[in-house]
CSV table of C-alpha atoms in Angstrom, one decimal:
chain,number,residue,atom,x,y,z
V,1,UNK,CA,92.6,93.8,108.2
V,2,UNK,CA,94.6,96.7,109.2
V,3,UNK,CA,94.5,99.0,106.4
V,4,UNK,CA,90.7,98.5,106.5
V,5,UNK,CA,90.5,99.4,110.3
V,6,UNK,CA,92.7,102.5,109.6
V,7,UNK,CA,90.0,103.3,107.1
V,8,UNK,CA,86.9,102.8,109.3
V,9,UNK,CA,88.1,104.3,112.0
V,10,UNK,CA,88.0,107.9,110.4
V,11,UNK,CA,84.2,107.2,109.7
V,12,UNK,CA,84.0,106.3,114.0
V,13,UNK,CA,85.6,109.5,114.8
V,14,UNK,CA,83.2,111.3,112.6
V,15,UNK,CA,80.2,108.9,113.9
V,16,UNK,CA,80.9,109.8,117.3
V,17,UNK,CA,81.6,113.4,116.7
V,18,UNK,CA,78.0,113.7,115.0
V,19,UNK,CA,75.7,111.1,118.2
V,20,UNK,CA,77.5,112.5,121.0
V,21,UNK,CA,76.2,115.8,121.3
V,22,UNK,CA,75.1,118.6,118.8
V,23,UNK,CA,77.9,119.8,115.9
V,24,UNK,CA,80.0,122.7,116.4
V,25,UNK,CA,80.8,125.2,113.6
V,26,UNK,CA,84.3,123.7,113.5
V,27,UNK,CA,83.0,120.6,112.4
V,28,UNK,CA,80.3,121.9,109.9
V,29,UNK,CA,82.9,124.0,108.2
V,30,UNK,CA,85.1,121.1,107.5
V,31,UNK,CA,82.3,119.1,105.9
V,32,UNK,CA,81.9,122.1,103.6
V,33,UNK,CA,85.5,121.2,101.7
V,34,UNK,CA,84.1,117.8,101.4
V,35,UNK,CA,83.9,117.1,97.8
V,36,UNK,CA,82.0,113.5,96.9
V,37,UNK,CA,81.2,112.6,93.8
V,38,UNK,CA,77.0,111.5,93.3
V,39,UNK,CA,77.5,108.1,91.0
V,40,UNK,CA,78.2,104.6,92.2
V,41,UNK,CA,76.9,105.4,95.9
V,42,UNK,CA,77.1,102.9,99.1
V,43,UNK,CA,75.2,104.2,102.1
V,44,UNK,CA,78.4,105.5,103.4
V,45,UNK,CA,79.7,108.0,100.6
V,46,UNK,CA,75.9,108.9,100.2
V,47,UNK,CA,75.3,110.0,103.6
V,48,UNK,CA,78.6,111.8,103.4
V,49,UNK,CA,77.3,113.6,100.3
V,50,UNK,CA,74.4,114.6,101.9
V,51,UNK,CA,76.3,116.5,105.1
V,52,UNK,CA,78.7,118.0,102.6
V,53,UNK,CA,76.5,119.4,100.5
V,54,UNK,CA,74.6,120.5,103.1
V,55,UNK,CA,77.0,122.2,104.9
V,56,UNK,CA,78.4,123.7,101.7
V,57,UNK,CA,74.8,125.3,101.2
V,58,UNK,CA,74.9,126.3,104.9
V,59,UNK,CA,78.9,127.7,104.6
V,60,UNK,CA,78.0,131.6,104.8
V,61,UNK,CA,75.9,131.1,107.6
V,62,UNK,CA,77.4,128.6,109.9
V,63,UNK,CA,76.2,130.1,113.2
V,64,UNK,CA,72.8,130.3,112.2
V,65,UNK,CA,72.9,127.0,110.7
V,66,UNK,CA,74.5,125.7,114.2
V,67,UNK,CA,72.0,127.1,116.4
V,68,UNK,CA,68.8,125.2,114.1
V,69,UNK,CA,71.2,121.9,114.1
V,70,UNK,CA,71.1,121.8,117.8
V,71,UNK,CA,67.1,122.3,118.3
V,72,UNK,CA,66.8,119.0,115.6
V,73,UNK,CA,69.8,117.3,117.3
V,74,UNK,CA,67.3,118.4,121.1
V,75,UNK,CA,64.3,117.0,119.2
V,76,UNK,CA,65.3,113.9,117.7
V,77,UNK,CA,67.9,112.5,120.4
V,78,UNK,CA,67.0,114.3,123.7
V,79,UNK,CA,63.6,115.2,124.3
V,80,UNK,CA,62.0,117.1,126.6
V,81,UNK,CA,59.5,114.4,125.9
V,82,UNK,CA,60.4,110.6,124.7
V,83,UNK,CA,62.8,112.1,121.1
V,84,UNK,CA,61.9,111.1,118.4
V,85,UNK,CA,65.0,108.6,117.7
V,86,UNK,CA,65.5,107.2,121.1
V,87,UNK,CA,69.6,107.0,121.3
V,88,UNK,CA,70.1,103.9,123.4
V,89,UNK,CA,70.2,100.6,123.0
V,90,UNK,CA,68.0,99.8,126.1
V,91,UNK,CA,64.9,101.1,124.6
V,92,UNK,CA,65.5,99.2,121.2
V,93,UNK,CA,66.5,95.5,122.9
V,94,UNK,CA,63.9,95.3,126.1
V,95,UNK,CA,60.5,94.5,126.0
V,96,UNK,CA,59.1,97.2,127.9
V,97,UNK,CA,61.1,99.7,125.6
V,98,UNK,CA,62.7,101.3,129.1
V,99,UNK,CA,66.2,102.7,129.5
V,100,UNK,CA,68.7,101.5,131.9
V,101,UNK,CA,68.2,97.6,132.0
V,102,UNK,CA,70.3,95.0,132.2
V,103,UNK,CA,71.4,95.4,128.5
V,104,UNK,CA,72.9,99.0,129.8
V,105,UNK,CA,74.6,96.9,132.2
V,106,UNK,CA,76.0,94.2,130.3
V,107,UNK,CA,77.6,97.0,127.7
V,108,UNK,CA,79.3,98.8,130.9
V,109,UNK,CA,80.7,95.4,131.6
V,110,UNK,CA,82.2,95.2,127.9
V,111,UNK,CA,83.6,98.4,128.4
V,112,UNK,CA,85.2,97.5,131.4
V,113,UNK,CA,86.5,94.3,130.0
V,114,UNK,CA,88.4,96.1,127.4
V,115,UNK,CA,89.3,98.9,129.9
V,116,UNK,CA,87.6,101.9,128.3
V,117,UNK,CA,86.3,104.7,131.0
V,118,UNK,CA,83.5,106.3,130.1
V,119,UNK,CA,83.4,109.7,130.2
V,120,UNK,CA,79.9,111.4,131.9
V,121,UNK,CA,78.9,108.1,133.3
V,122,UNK,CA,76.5,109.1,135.4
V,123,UNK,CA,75.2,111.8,132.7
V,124,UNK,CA,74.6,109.5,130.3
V,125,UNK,CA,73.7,105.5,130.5
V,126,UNK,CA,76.1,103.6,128.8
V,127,UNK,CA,74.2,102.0,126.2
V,128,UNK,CA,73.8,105.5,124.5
V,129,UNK,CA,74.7,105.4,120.8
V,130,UNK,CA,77.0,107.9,121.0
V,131,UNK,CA,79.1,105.7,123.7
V,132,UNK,CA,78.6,102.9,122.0
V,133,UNK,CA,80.4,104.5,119.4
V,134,UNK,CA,83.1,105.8,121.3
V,135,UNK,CA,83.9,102.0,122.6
V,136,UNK,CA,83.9,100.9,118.3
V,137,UNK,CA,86.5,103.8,118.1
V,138,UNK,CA,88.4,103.5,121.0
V,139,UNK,CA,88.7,99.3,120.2
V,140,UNK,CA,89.7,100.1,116.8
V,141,UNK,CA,92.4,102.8,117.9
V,142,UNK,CA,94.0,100.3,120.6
V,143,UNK,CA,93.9,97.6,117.7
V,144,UNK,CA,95.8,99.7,115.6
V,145,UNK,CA,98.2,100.6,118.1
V,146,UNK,CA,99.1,97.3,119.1
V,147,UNK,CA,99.1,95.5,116.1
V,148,UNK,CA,102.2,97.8,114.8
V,149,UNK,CA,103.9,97.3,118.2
V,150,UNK,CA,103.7,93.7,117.4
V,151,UNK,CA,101.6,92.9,121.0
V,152,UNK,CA,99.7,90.7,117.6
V,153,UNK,CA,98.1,88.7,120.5
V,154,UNK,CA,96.3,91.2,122.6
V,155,UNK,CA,95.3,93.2,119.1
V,156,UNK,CA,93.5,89.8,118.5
V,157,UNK,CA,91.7,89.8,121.9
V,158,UNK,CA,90.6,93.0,121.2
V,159,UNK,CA,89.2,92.4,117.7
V,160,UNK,CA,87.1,90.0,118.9
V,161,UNK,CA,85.7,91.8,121.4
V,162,UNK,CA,85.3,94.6,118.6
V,163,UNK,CA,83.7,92.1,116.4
V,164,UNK,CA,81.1,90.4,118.7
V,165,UNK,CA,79.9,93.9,120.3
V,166,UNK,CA,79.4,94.9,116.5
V,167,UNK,CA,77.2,91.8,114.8
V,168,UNK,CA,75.8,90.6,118.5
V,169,UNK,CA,74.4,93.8,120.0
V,170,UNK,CA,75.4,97.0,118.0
V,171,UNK,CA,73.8,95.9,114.5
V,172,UNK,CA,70.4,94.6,116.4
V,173,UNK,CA,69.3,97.9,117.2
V,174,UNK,CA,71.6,100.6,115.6
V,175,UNK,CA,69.6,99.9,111.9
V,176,UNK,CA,65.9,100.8,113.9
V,177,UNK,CA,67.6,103.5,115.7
V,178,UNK,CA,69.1,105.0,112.1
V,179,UNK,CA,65.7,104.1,110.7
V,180,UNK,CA,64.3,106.0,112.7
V,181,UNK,CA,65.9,109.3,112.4
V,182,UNK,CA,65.6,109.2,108.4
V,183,UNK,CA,62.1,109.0,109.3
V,184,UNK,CA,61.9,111.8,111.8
V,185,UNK,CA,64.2,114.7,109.9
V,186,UNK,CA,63.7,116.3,107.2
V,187,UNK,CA,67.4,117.9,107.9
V,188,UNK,CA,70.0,116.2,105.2
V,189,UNK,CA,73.0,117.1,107.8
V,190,UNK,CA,71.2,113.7,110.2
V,191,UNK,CA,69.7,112.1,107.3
V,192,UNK,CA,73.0,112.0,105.9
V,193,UNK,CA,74.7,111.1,109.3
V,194,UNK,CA,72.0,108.4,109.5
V,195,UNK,CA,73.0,106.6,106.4
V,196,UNK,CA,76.7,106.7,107.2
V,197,UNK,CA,75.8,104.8,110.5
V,198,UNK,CA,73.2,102.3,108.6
V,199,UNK,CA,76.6,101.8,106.2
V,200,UNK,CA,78.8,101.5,108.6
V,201,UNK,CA,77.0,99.5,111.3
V,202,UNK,CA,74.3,97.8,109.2
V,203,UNK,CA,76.6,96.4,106.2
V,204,UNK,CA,78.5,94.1,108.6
């Protein structure tokens, strides 16, 4: 279970890096010495192909190729108008399709049950993918840690907690929300992190 974690949570770090806000050169540059083979693809190493190689066509203009990435990442997750991949959970699990319901609440509660502060609270509702993402990470870090302290019981808790919040809300609205922006980008750099979020989300 562990070495499996340790695996997944490189993909959470690069997940979150990638919803959160728009990528920075740094980033893009190190997806450019990515080198994935094209044969025998799961979701995961094929949306990793597809930022590599596009950042590896993008290499000798990274600033350029930073300033278009952030008008998409505007357009699809931000706005000014409703984006064209709504980012939060909210909009995907109510109804009315409206943001900050009691399914924003009930995640804030989760995160306070396993005693992770959000950062920009009142910036950004909770239930924002992104966040979401940050809570998958920041379980799977504390799981880690804990486990090879040998606290074996409270690394349990915590996998639970990890577990549920993945198969009872994250995957029933994370795979429309990924849907979604393969259907609104032509970019490869989101189309690619959309299938490494369908993979890693989706596949549970």
């Amino acid at each position: 279970m562990i070495d499996e974690l340790k695996e997944e949570i490189y993909l959470y770090n690069l997940l979150r890096q990638l919803f959160l806000k728009e990528p920075n050169g740094e980033l893009l540059s190190e997806l450019a010495k990515i080198n994935i083979s094209d044969d025998n693809q799961d979701e995961v190493k094929y949306g990793l192909m597809l930022m590599a190689e596009s950042a590896k066509k993008n290499k000798n203009r990274i600033e350029n190729w930073e300033e278009e990435l952030a008008t998409e990442y505007a357009r699809l997750f931000l706005g000014p108008q409703r984006p064209a991949a709504v980012p939060y959970a909210s909009f995907y699990l109510s109804e009315s399709k409206t943001l900050m319901t009691e399914e924003t609440i009930n995640v804030r509660k989760k995160y306070l049950e396993a005693g992770m502060v959000v950062r920009d609270l009142c910036r950004i509702p909770d239930d924002h993918v992104g966040i979401e993402i940050e809570f998958i990470f920041y379980l799977t870090q504390r799981i880690i840690e804990l486990f090879e302290s040998e606290q074996r019981e409270e690394a349990s808790k915590l996998f639970e907690i990890r577990s549920s919040f993945l198969s009872e809300h994250m995957k029933l609205w994370v795979c429309s929300f990924a849907d979604n922006v393969l259907e609104a980008t032509k970019e490869d750099f989101f189309r690619g992190a959309a299938h490494v979020l369908k993979g890693v989300i989706c596949s549970k």
